[in-house]
Amino acid sequence: MRIPSFPTALYRQLGGKIPSRTLKLKRSPLVVSRQVRWNSAGPSQKEITVEGKTYKTDSWMNTPSSILDAIPRRLHTQPDHPLTITRQLIESRFPGYKTHNNLFPIVTTQQNFDSLGFPPDHVGRSRTDTYYVNKDTVLRTHTSAHQADTFRKNEADAYLISADVYRRDAIDRSHYPVFHQMEGARTWDRRAAEKQGKTLAQIIWEDVAKIPKHDVKVEDPNPTIHPERNPLQEGHSADETEAIAAHLKRSLEDVVVAIFNAAKTASDAGFAAADEPLKVRWVEAYFPFTSPSWELEVFWQGDWLEVLGSGIVQQSILNHASVPNRVGWAFGIGLERIAMLLYSIPDIRLFWSNDKRFLSQFSASSPIKRFVPFSKYPACFKDVSFWLRTLSSAAGGASPTPAPGASTTASFHENDVMEIAREVCGDVVEDVRLTDEFVHPKTGRRSMCYRVNYRHLERTLTNEETNDLHEKFRQQLVDKLGVELR
Ligand code: FA5
Ligand code: MG
């Protein structure tokens, strides 16, 4: 009996959407600087030291060294790196916003989740989605992890935080387990409005009028406030929410239009969609820390690409941060996605390349030029089919708390397959796709078949290399997930 493929459990961390089933796996093969130290050898390391900071590890630890090795890269601050240039271009559209570019990526679960109102059972907290160092310590999964602290410092009405973030996510040409976000927030003080004898909404509309105008048609069919789908917060008036939403949306549309124009005027007029008009739309979204909430999507290479999440900051966050008189908006934008639009970079793993053929194409001091892909080396695909471990054999054999990384049928998660491929093959794996799924009619056992596409970004792989990698991958599936190869 064939069953229709079940919706993947690879929910996006925060939006809860189900991503595409084509999963491309990439990791930098070129990470050089090893500033991460394991303080005791062997499989049960008790501590790690990252850039001088030491953390105790426990059974929650699921962060592989390949991910820790990415921490010192800080691509968004490397001179002439496309992510740096993109960050600076976005920053230039937010004059007067206080910028933070060096916040350390290891944070507490309090910062990453609790301070933002994530419920205890939110999927984003699970070890299949998040890289843990120990039960209370994670690699930040988003720049929002710094929201509460930044509001509490109360140094400015508005700020921008750019940083590397980490997720055990599906990977395709626009997803990578390490990527970069820019968080922005703008708040207004109610007391300042009162002092001027104006309403808060009036003050905000005056600020909306200062945002540069554009003539791009933006699809935004939904009402700002919807009682069920996108509710108004208690204590916020509809008037001020309309004004804050307008300020948020105009500010971010201005960014996208500026990026599009920069790309269009590139010296070779090389924006992929240069001949097509820019298409942008606002869609309703949900985040535990904003309401109402929206995502902005841009039409790119035949499909809608989500570039940011945003909304009106939950008042409880501002209240807890001791700024109860402030109200405002926040957004989180994916820097890689914007840079891909800006330069027509076709694949997110390229950002990690140290190859001169990539890096030499970007310069902060010359006009934006379209990225010219260098040669594509041949690909080689191989299949692997296996039976998942069944509940009964797991009950017979597995310990009540499976070893970190181990999995039973009940807890099988595709992200674990992805991570094994990443660990064994690095960026040599271009994508991994579930091609077949089958439940045995008598035994009820589930079989899966994945197709792995091997391709090196910078040279041709030999058959022998590919076979070796595939064999190691198969073996690790058995060792770590307890599957039975077919
Ligand atoms: C967030 O991370 C929220 N913190 C954004 C936010 C901030 C909402 C403030 C409200 C207020 P989300 O998971 O959708 O949301 O990620 C935001 C953006 O990061 C996405 O729109 C996308 O551009 C980018 N992104 C997400 N996952 C990946 C990935 N694996 N690889 C590359 N970019 C990604
Ligand atoms: Mg999202």
Short mmCIF file of C-alpha atoms and ligand atoms in Angstrom, two decimals:
data_model
loop_
_atom_site.label_atom_id
_atom_site.label_comp_id
_atom_site.label_asym_id
_atom_site.label_seq_id
_atom_site.Cartn_x
_atom_site.Cartn_y
_atom_site.Cartn_z
CA MET A 1 0.00 0.00 0.00
CA ARG A 2 1.34 3.38 -0.98
CA ILE A 3 0.58 6.20 1.36
CA PRO A 4 0.54 9.82 0.29
CA SER A 5 3.63 11.51 1.58
CA PHE A 6 2.89 12.92 5.01
CA PRO A 7 3.53 16.59 5.59
CA THR A 8 7.11 16.98 6.65
CA ALA A 9 7.67 17.72 10.28
CA LEU A 10 10.25 20.26 9.22
CA TYR A 11 8.21 23.23 10.25
CA ARG A 12 9.91 26.53 9.85
CA GLN A 13 11.11 27.53 13.21
CA LEU A 14 8.78 30.39 13.95
CA GLY A 15 6.27 30.82 11.20
CA GLY A 16 5.08 27.22 11.32
CA LYS A 17 4.95 26.89 7.54
CA ILE A 18 5.88 23.67 5.84
CA PRO A 19 8.83 24.13 3.52
CA SER A 20 9.38 22.46 0.18
CA ARG A 21 10.29 18.79 0.18
CA THR A 22 13.47 19.30 -1.78
CA LEU A 23 16.13 19.60 0.80
CA LYS A 24 19.54 20.77 -0.18
CA LEU A 25 22.26 20.20 2.28
CA LYS A 26 25.18 22.46 2.51
CA ARG A 27 27.93 23.33 4.88
CA SER A 28 31.07 25.24 4.43
CA PRO A 29 33.91 22.92 3.49
CA LEU A 30 36.20 25.83 3.93
CA VAL A 31 35.84 26.81 7.56
CA VAL A 32 39.34 27.55 8.71
CA SER A 33 39.48 29.34 12.00
CA ARG A 34 39.04 26.87 14.84
CA GLN A 35 38.42 28.96 17.89
CA VAL A 36 36.19 26.36 19.44
CA ARG A 37 37.80 24.05 21.94
CA TRP A 38 36.47 20.79 23.34
CA ASN A 39 37.78 20.74 26.88
CA SER A 40 37.73 16.99 27.34
CA ALA A 41 38.19 14.38 24.67
CA GLY A 42 35.85 11.59 23.68
CA PRO A 43 32.17 11.39 22.89
CA SER A 44 30.91 12.70 26.24
CA GLN A 45 32.59 16.10 26.31
CA LYS A 46 31.59 17.97 29.43
CA GLU A 47 32.49 21.49 28.41
CA ILE A 48 33.12 23.55 25.34
CA THR A 49 34.92 26.84 25.07
CA VAL A 50 33.88 29.20 22.31
CA GLU A 51 35.97 32.34 21.90
CA GLY A 52 37.00 32.29 25.54
CA LYS A 53 33.56 31.52 26.95
CA THR A 54 33.13 28.12 28.56
CA TYR A 55 29.84 26.24 28.69
CA LYS A 56 28.96 23.00 30.44
CA THR A 57 27.33 20.55 28.08
CA ASP A 58 24.67 17.98 28.97
CA SER A 59 22.39 15.51 27.22
CA TRP A 60 20.72 18.42 25.39
CA MET A 61 23.94 19.18 23.51
CA ASN A 62 23.29 18.59 19.81
CA THR A 63 25.54 21.17 18.19
CA PRO A 64 28.09 19.58 15.87
CA SER A 65 31.57 21.02 15.59
CA SER A 66 30.91 22.04 11.98
CA ILE A 67 28.28 24.46 13.26
CA LEU A 68 30.43 25.74 16.13
CA ASP A 69 33.21 26.30 13.61
CA ALA A 70 30.99 28.75 11.74
CA ILE A 71 30.75 31.09 14.74
CA PRO A 72 34.02 32.97 14.15
CA ARG A 73 33.22 33.61 10.49
CA ARG A 74 30.85 36.57 11.14
CA LEU A 75 30.22 37.01 7.45
CA HIS A 76 28.04 40.09 8.00
CA THR A 77 31.08 42.05 9.23
CA GLN A 78 33.68 40.83 6.70
CA PRO A 79 34.86 43.73 4.51
CA ASP A 80 33.51 43.52 0.95
CA HIS A 81 31.47 40.41 1.71
CA PRO A 82 28.08 40.56 -0.06
CA LEU A 83 26.30 40.17 3.30
CA THR A 84 28.20 43.15 4.72
CA ILE A 85 27.39 45.27 1.69
CA THR A 86 23.74 44.22 1.90
CA ARG A 87 23.62 45.00 5.63
CA GLN A 88 25.09 48.45 5.02
CA LEU A 89 22.66 49.14 2.22
CA ILE A 90 19.71 48.27 4.47
CA GLU A 91 21.18 50.27 7.37
CA SER A 92 21.42 53.30 5.08
CA ARG A 93 17.62 53.21 4.70
CA PHE A 94 17.20 53.56 8.48
CA PRO A 95 19.06 56.76 9.36
CA GLY A 96 19.35 57.40 13.10
CA TYR A 97 18.76 53.76 14.09
CA LYS A 98 21.34 52.48 16.59
CA THR A 99 23.23 49.54 15.08
CA HIS A 100 24.56 46.45 16.87
CA ASN A 101 26.68 44.04 14.84
CA ASN A 102 28.70 42.08 17.37
CA LEU A 103 26.29 40.36 19.73
CA PHE A 104 27.53 36.92 20.77
CA PRO A 105 25.50 34.01 19.32
CA ILE A 106 25.24 31.74 22.36
CA VAL A 107 22.25 32.83 24.42
CA THR A 108 19.94 31.45 27.09
CA THR A 109 16.62 29.79 26.37
CA GLN A 110 15.20 32.68 28.42
CA GLN A 111 16.51 35.17 25.85
CA ASN A 112 15.71 33.12 22.75
CA PHE A 113 12.27 31.85 23.80
CA ASP A 114 10.84 32.80 27.22
CA SER A 115 11.43 36.55 26.99
CA LEU A 116 9.47 36.49 23.73
CA GLY A 117 6.50 34.57 25.08
CA PHE A 118 7.16 31.23 23.36
CA PRO A 119 4.90 28.64 25.01
CA PRO A 120 6.74 25.73 26.70
CA ASP A 121 5.67 23.28 23.97
CA HIS A 122 6.50 25.50 20.95
CA VAL A 123 8.06 23.45 18.15
CA GLY A 124 10.91 25.97 17.89
CA ARG A 125 12.21 24.80 21.27
CA SER A 126 12.65 21.19 20.18
CA ARG A 127 16.08 19.65 19.75
CA THR A 128 15.16 18.69 16.20
CA ASP A 129 14.92 22.40 15.33
CA THR A 130 17.38 24.18 17.61
CA TYR A 131 21.06 23.75 18.38
CA TYR A 132 21.48 23.33 22.12
CA VAL A 133 24.70 23.50 24.17
CA ASN A 134 22.87 22.48 27.32
CA LYS A 135 19.29 22.52 28.56
CA ASP A 136 19.31 26.28 29.16
CA THR A 137 21.73 27.42 26.45
CA VAL A 138 21.26 27.57 22.69
CA LEU A 139 22.77 29.03 19.56
CA ARG A 140 20.32 31.85 18.92
CA THR A 141 17.74 30.87 16.34
CA HIS A 142 16.87 34.47 15.54
CA THR A 143 18.02 38.00 16.29
CA SER A 144 14.79 38.52 18.26
CA ALA A 145 16.70 36.79 21.10
CA HIS A 146 18.15 40.25 21.84
CA GLN A 147 14.87 42.18 21.69
CA ALA A 148 14.03 42.25 25.39
CA ASP A 149 17.59 43.17 26.45
CA THR A 150 17.81 45.94 23.85
CA PHE A 151 14.44 47.38 24.85
CA ARG A 152 15.53 47.24 28.48
CA LYS A 153 18.72 49.19 27.74
CA ASN A 154 16.49 51.83 26.17
CA GLU A 155 19.39 53.56 24.42
CA ALA A 156 17.45 54.70 21.37
CA ASP A 157 13.95 54.92 19.86
CA ALA A 158 15.07 52.58 17.13
CA TYR A 159 17.72 49.95 16.60
CA LEU A 160 19.07 47.42 14.10
CA ILE A 161 20.77 44.19 15.21
CA SER A 162 22.59 42.12 12.57
CA ALA A 163 23.92 38.72 13.50
CA ASP A 164 24.52 35.10 12.59
CA VAL A 165 21.66 32.76 13.58
CA TYR A 166 21.49 28.96 13.70
CA ARG A 167 18.74 26.47 12.93
CA ARG A 168 18.43 22.77 12.30
CA ASP A 169 16.33 23.64 9.30
CA ALA A 170 15.55 22.13 5.95
CA ILE A 171 18.04 23.37 3.42
CA ASP A 172 17.49 24.32 -0.14
CA ARG A 173 18.87 27.12 -2.25
CA SER A 174 17.38 29.65 0.17
CA HIS A 175 17.86 27.80 3.49
CA TYR A 176 21.10 27.09 5.36
CA PRO A 177 21.70 25.98 8.98
CA VAL A 178 23.70 29.14 9.66
CA PHE A 179 22.38 32.34 8.21
CA HIS A 180 22.18 36.03 9.03
CA GLN A 181 19.31 38.16 10.15
CA MET A 182 18.80 41.81 10.79
CA GLU A 183 16.36 42.71 13.53
CA GLY A 184 14.87 46.18 13.48
CA ALA A 185 12.61 47.90 15.95
CA ARG A 186 11.08 51.34 16.28
CA THR A 187 9.15 52.45 19.33
CA TRP A 188 7.42 55.68 20.37
CA ASP A 189 6.95 56.99 23.89
CA ARG A 190 3.32 57.76 24.74
CA ARG A 191 4.41 60.44 27.19
CA ALA A 192 6.22 62.36 24.43
CA ALA A 193 2.97 62.52 22.46
CA GLU A 194 1.09 63.75 25.51
CA LYS A 195 3.68 66.47 26.12
CA GLN A 196 3.17 67.73 22.59
CA GLY A 197 -0.59 67.71 23.06
CA LYS A 198 -1.00 65.18 20.25
CA THR A 199 -2.26 61.64 20.07
CA LEU A 200 0.28 58.89 19.59
CA ALA A 201 -1.33 58.04 16.25
CA GLN A 202 -0.83 61.66 15.07
CA ILE A 203 2.85 61.61 15.97
CA ILE A 204 3.37 58.30 14.17
CA TRP A 205 1.54 59.43 11.02
CA GLU A 206 3.85 62.47 10.93
CA ASP A 207 6.78 60.04 10.95
CA VAL A 208 5.16 57.93 8.22
CA ALA A 209 5.07 61.06 6.04
CA LYS A 210 8.87 61.35 6.33
CA ILE A 211 9.52 57.90 4.77
CA PRO A 212 10.52 58.18 1.08
CA LYS A 213 7.62 57.46 -1.28
CA HIS A 214 7.74 54.73 -3.93
CA ASP A 215 5.48 53.84 -6.83
CA VAL A 216 5.73 50.06 -6.66
CA LYS A 217 2.38 48.33 -6.42
CA VAL A 218 2.32 46.25 -3.26
CA GLU A 219 -0.32 43.56 -2.72
CA ASP A 220 -1.79 43.95 0.75
CA PRO A 221 -5.33 42.58 0.62
CA ASN A 222 -5.92 41.91 4.33
CA PRO A 223 -7.17 44.33 6.95
CA THR A 224 -4.49 45.48 9.41
CA ILE A 225 -6.47 43.98 12.26
CA HIS A 226 -8.44 40.75 12.10
CA PRO A 227 -10.12 39.58 15.32
CA GLU A 228 -9.13 35.92 14.87
CA ARG A 229 -6.21 35.84 12.45
CA ASN A 230 -4.35 39.00 13.42
CA PRO A 231 -5.79 40.48 16.60
CA LEU A 232 -5.36 43.91 18.09
CA GLN A 233 -3.55 43.80 21.43
CA GLU A 234 -5.31 44.67 24.63
CA GLY A 235 -4.44 48.24 25.56
CA HIS A 236 -3.64 49.25 21.94
CA SER A 237 -6.15 51.38 20.05
CA ALA A 238 -7.04 50.52 16.47
CA ASP A 239 -5.88 54.03 15.44
CA GLU A 240 -2.38 53.67 16.79
CA THR A 241 -2.06 50.12 15.49
CA GLU A 242 -2.99 51.34 12.01
CA ALA A 243 -0.36 54.07 12.26
CA ILE A 244 2.38 51.74 13.55
CA ALA A 245 1.55 49.16 10.87
CA ALA A 246 1.75 51.84 8.17
CA HIS A 247 5.14 53.01 9.48
CA LEU A 248 6.42 49.41 9.58
CA LYS A 249 5.19 48.52 6.10
CA ARG A 250 6.34 51.75 4.41
CA SER A 251 9.78 51.44 6.05
CA LEU A 252 10.27 47.89 4.82
CA GLU A 253 8.85 48.52 1.37
CA ASP A 254 11.39 51.33 1.13
CA VAL A 255 14.16 48.79 1.84
CA VAL A 256 12.98 46.35 -0.81
CA VAL A 257 12.53 49.10 -3.40
CA ALA A 258 16.01 50.46 -2.60
CA ILE A 259 17.52 46.99 -3.03
CA PHE A 260 15.68 46.49 -6.29
CA ASN A 261 16.79 49.88 -7.61
CA ALA A 262 20.40 49.28 -6.57
CA ALA A 263 20.31 45.97 -8.40
CA LYS A 264 18.65 47.45 -11.46
CA THR A 265 21.19 50.20 -11.88
CA ALA A 266 24.01 47.68 -11.53
CA SER A 267 26.67 48.35 -14.10
CA ASP A 268 25.54 45.53 -16.35
CA ALA A 269 21.86 46.07 -15.53
CA GLY A 270 22.05 42.53 -14.28
CA PHE A 271 19.20 42.09 -11.83
CA ALA A 272 17.63 38.76 -12.69
CA ALA A 273 14.21 40.34 -12.80
CA ALA A 274 15.38 43.64 -14.29
CA ASP A 275 12.96 43.40 -17.18
CA GLU A 276 10.12 42.43 -14.91
CA PRO A 277 8.52 44.88 -12.52
CA LEU A 278 9.14 44.29 -8.82
CA LYS A 279 6.30 42.25 -7.27
CA VAL A 280 5.86 42.45 -3.52
CA ARG A 281 3.11 41.29 -1.17
CA TRP A 282 2.24 41.39 2.54
CA VAL A 283 0.83 38.20 4.03
CA GLU A 284 -0.61 37.62 7.49
CA ALA A 285 1.70 35.76 9.87
CA TYR A 286 1.93 34.62 13.45
CA PHE A 287 4.76 35.15 15.95
CA PRO A 288 4.42 34.74 19.72
CA PHE A 289 6.05 38.16 20.18
CA THR A 290 4.03 40.38 17.82
CA SER A 291 0.37 41.02 17.07
CA PRO A 292 -0.79 41.74 14.47
CA SER A 293 2.03 40.16 12.41
CA TRP A 294 3.03 40.04 8.73
CA GLU A 295 5.57 38.57 6.39
CA LEU A 296 6.80 40.28 3.26
CA GLU A 297 7.30 38.23 0.12
CA VAL A 298 9.04 39.15 -3.12
CA PHE A 299 8.45 37.38 -6.44
CA TRP A 300 11.81 35.89 -7.39
CA GLN A 301 12.74 33.44 -10.13
CA GLY A 302 9.19 32.24 -10.60
CA ASP A 303 8.17 31.92 -6.97
CA TRP A 304 7.25 33.97 -3.90
CA LEU A 305 10.26 34.27 -1.59
CA GLU A 306 9.63 35.22 2.03
CA VAL A 307 12.15 37.85 3.05
CA LEU A 308 11.04 38.97 6.50
CA GLY A 309 8.70 38.56 9.46
CA SER A 310 7.35 41.53 11.38
CA GLY A 311 4.62 42.95 13.55
CA ILE A 312 3.53 45.16 16.42
CA VAL A 313 5.66 44.29 19.46
CA GLN A 314 3.75 42.46 22.20
CA GLN A 315 3.25 45.04 24.90
CA SER A 316 4.15 42.51 27.61
CA ILE A 317 7.75 42.42 26.25
CA LEU A 318 8.07 46.19 26.58
CA ASN A 319 6.38 46.15 29.99
CA HIS A 320 8.76 43.47 31.29
CA ALA A 321 11.68 45.41 29.83
CA SER A 322 10.69 48.37 32.05
CA VAL A 323 9.58 50.56 29.14
CA PRO A 324 5.80 50.26 29.53
CA ASN A 325 5.20 53.66 27.94
CA ARG A 326 6.72 52.56 24.65
CA VAL A 327 4.79 51.01 21.74
CA GLY A 328 6.10 50.05 18.35
CA TRP A 329 7.03 47.55 15.68
CA ALA A 330 9.79 45.02 15.04
CA PHE A 331 10.97 43.00 12.05
CA GLY A 332 13.50 40.25 11.29
CA ILE A 333 14.89 40.10 7.76
CA GLY A 334 16.99 37.35 6.18
CA LEU A 335 20.19 39.00 4.91
CA GLU A 336 21.08 36.15 2.55
CA ARG A 337 17.68 36.33 0.90
CA ILE A 338 18.08 40.08 0.30
CA ALA A 339 21.64 39.65 -0.94
CA MET A 340 20.43 36.95 -3.33
CA LEU A 341 17.91 39.41 -4.78
CA LEU A 342 20.49 42.16 -4.92
CA TYR A 343 23.24 40.22 -6.70
CA SER A 344 21.28 37.36 -8.31
CA ILE A 345 23.22 34.86 -6.20
CA PRO A 346 21.59 31.54 -7.07
CA ASP A 347 22.49 29.40 -4.06
CA ILE A 348 22.78 30.29 -0.37
CA ARG A 349 25.83 28.08 0.25
CA LEU A 350 27.91 30.35 -1.96
CA PHE A 351 28.04 32.93 0.85
CA TRP A 352 30.36 30.58 2.77
CA SER A 353 32.80 30.18 -0.09
CA ASN A 354 36.36 31.40 0.31
CA ASP A 355 36.92 30.93 -3.41
CA LYS A 356 38.38 34.06 -5.01
CA ARG A 357 36.09 33.52 -7.98
CA PHE A 358 33.22 34.30 -5.59
CA LEU A 359 34.68 36.88 -3.20
CA SER A 360 36.43 39.00 -5.82
CA GLN A 361 33.07 39.84 -7.39
CA PHE A 362 31.97 42.07 -4.48
CA SER A 363 33.27 45.45 -3.43
CA ALA A 364 31.80 48.01 -1.07
CA SER A 365 33.52 50.82 -2.95
CA SER A 366 32.27 50.08 -6.45
CA PRO A 367 28.74 49.88 -7.87
CA ILE A 368 26.72 46.70 -7.35
CA LYS A 369 27.39 44.18 -10.12
CA ARG A 370 25.40 41.10 -10.91
CA PHE A 371 27.09 37.91 -9.70
CA VAL A 372 28.51 35.84 -12.55
CA PRO A 373 28.37 32.14 -11.60
CA PHE A 374 31.58 30.25 -12.19
CA SER A 375 31.58 26.84 -13.80
CA LYS A 376 29.21 24.19 -12.58
CA TYR A 377 30.91 20.86 -11.95
CA PRO A 378 29.13 17.57 -12.70
CA ALA A 379 26.63 16.17 -10.22
CA CYS A 380 26.23 12.54 -9.20
CA PHE A 381 23.15 11.18 -7.46
CA LYS A 382 22.79 8.13 -5.29
CA ASP A 383 19.79 6.62 -3.51
CA VAL A 384 19.53 5.18 -0.05
CA SER A 385 16.50 3.17 1.14
CA PHE A 386 15.89 2.02 4.66
CA TRP A 387 13.30 0.75 7.12
CA LEU A 388 12.70 2.97 10.11
CA ARG A 389 13.21 1.41 13.48
CA THR A 390 9.84 0.17 14.70
CA LEU A 391 8.25 1.07 18.00
CA SER A 392 8.37 -2.52 19.24
CA SER A 393 12.05 -3.02 18.59
CA ALA A 394 12.74 0.40 20.07
CA ALA A 395 10.80 -0.52 23.17
CA GLY A 396 12.80 -3.69 23.43
CA GLY A 397 16.18 -2.21 22.81
CA ALA A 398 16.36 1.49 23.39
CA SER A 399 17.06 3.18 26.67
CA PRO A 400 14.27 5.43 27.99
CA THR A 401 16.31 8.50 27.07
CA PRO A 402 17.82 7.88 23.66
CA ALA A 403 21.43 8.95 23.29
CA PRO A 404 21.78 12.41 21.78
CA GLY A 405 21.36 12.08 18.05
CA ALA A 406 19.66 8.70 18.31
CA SER A 407 16.09 8.38 17.19
CA THR A 408 13.25 5.88 17.14
CA THR A 409 10.41 5.66 14.65
CA ALA A 410 8.26 7.59 17.05
CA SER A 411 10.81 10.39 17.15
CA PHE A 412 12.17 10.09 13.61
CA HIS A 413 12.77 13.54 12.26
CA GLU A 414 13.97 14.33 8.77
CA ASN A 415 16.25 17.05 10.19
CA ASP A 416 18.36 14.22 11.66
CA VAL A 417 18.89 12.70 8.21
CA MET A 418 19.86 16.13 6.93
CA GLU A 419 22.32 16.71 9.71
CA ILE A 420 24.01 13.35 9.15
CA ALA A 421 24.40 14.17 5.47
CA ARG A 422 25.84 17.55 6.42
CA GLU A 423 28.22 16.03 8.93
CA VAL A 424 29.50 13.36 6.58
CA CYS A 425 29.54 15.27 3.32
CA GLY A 426 29.61 18.99 4.10
CA ASP A 427 28.83 21.22 1.15
CA VAL A 428 29.51 18.40 -1.29
CA VAL A 429 25.87 17.40 -0.89
CA GLU A 430 23.80 19.66 -3.08
CA ASP A 431 20.42 18.31 -2.12
CA VAL A 432 18.70 15.43 -0.42
CA ARG A 433 15.18 14.65 -1.43
CA LEU A 434 12.66 12.13 -0.13
CA THR A 435 11.72 10.24 -3.30
CA ASP A 436 9.61 7.43 -1.89
CA GLU A 437 7.82 6.41 1.22
CA PHE A 438 6.11 3.13 1.82
CA VAL A 439 4.31 1.40 4.69
CA HIS A 440 4.41 -2.41 4.66
CA PRO A 441 0.75 -3.56 4.65
CA LYS A 442 1.38 -6.47 7.05
CA THR A 443 4.11 -5.30 9.39
CA GLY A 444 3.27 -1.60 9.34
CA ARG A 445 6.97 -0.81 9.02
CA ARG A 446 7.78 2.37 7.17
CA SER A 447 10.40 2.52 4.49
CA MET A 448 11.94 5.71 3.12
CA CYS A 449 14.05 6.38 0.09
CA TYR A 450 16.20 9.49 -0.20
CA ARG A 451 18.04 10.64 -3.29
CA VAL A 452 21.31 12.41 -2.53
CA ASN A 453 22.80 14.71 -5.12
CA TYR A 454 26.57 15.12 -4.78
CA ARG A 455 28.31 18.07 -6.39
CA HIS A 456 31.36 20.06 -5.36
CA LEU A 457 31.16 23.83 -5.83
CA GLU A 458 34.79 24.18 -6.82
CA ARG A 459 35.94 21.01 -8.59
CA THR A 460 34.90 17.67 -10.10
CA LEU A 461 34.37 14.83 -7.63
CA THR A 462 35.85 11.43 -8.44
CA ASN A 463 33.60 8.35 -8.44
CA GLU A 464 35.63 6.90 -5.64
CA GLU A 465 35.13 9.97 -3.45
CA THR A 466 31.38 9.97 -4.05
CA ASN A 467 31.09 6.26 -3.31
CA ASP A 468 33.07 6.68 -0.11
CA LEU A 469 30.92 9.56 1.07
CA HIS A 470 27.72 7.71 0.27
CA GLU A 471 28.88 4.61 2.08
CA LYS A 472 29.76 6.67 5.17
CA PHE A 473 26.39 8.39 5.01
CA ARG A 474 24.58 5.03 4.87
CA GLN A 475 26.57 3.71 7.80
CA GLN A 476 25.87 6.78 9.92
CA LEU A 477 22.14 6.41 9.26
CA VAL A 478 22.38 2.94 10.73
CA ASP A 479 24.58 3.95 13.65
CA LYS A 480 22.78 7.12 14.63
CA LEU A 481 19.16 6.52 13.66
CA GLY A 482 19.01 2.76 14.01
CA VAL A 483 17.52 2.29 10.55
CA GLU A 484 17.81 -0.95 8.59
CA LEU A 485 19.22 -0.48 5.11
CA ARG A 486 17.27 -2.14 2.28
C1 FA5 B 1 11.91 35.15 12.66
O1 FA5 B 1 13.01 34.70 12.82
C2 FA5 B 1 11.37 36.26 13.55
N1 FA5 B 1 12.30 36.44 14.64
C3 FA5 B 1 11.21 37.52 12.71
C4 FA5 B 1 10.52 38.62 13.46
C5 FA5 B 1 11.26 39.57 14.14
C6 FA5 B 1 9.12 38.66 13.48
C7 FA5 B 1 10.62 40.59 14.83
C8 FA5 B 1 8.48 39.65 14.17
C9 FA5 B 1 9.23 40.64 14.83
P1 FA5 B 1 11.38 33.72 10.52
O2 FA5 B 1 11.63 32.41 11.13
O3 FA5 B 1 10.27 33.81 9.56
O4 FA5 B 1 11.05 34.80 11.64
O5 FA5 B 1 12.71 34.23 9.85
C10 FA5 B 1 12.84 35.56 9.36
C11 FA5 B 1 13.54 35.57 8.03
O6 FA5 B 1 14.79 34.90 8.11
C12 FA5 B 1 12.79 34.82 6.93
O7 FA5 B 1 11.79 35.62 6.38
C13 FA5 B 1 13.91 34.53 5.94
O8 FA5 B 1 14.22 35.67 5.18
C14 FA5 B 1 15.08 34.25 6.86
N2 FA5 B 1 15.29 32.80 7.08
C15 FA5 B 1 14.58 31.96 7.88
N3 FA5 B 1 15.12 30.71 7.86
C16 FA5 B 1 16.20 30.76 7.04
C17 FA5 B 1 17.20 29.81 6.62
N4 FA5 B 1 17.24 28.55 7.09
N5 FA5 B 1 18.17 30.21 5.75
C18 FA5 B 1 18.17 31.49 5.31
N6 FA5 B 1 17.29 32.44 5.67
C19 FA5 B 1 16.31 32.09 6.53
MG MG B 2 8.98 32.99 8.41
#
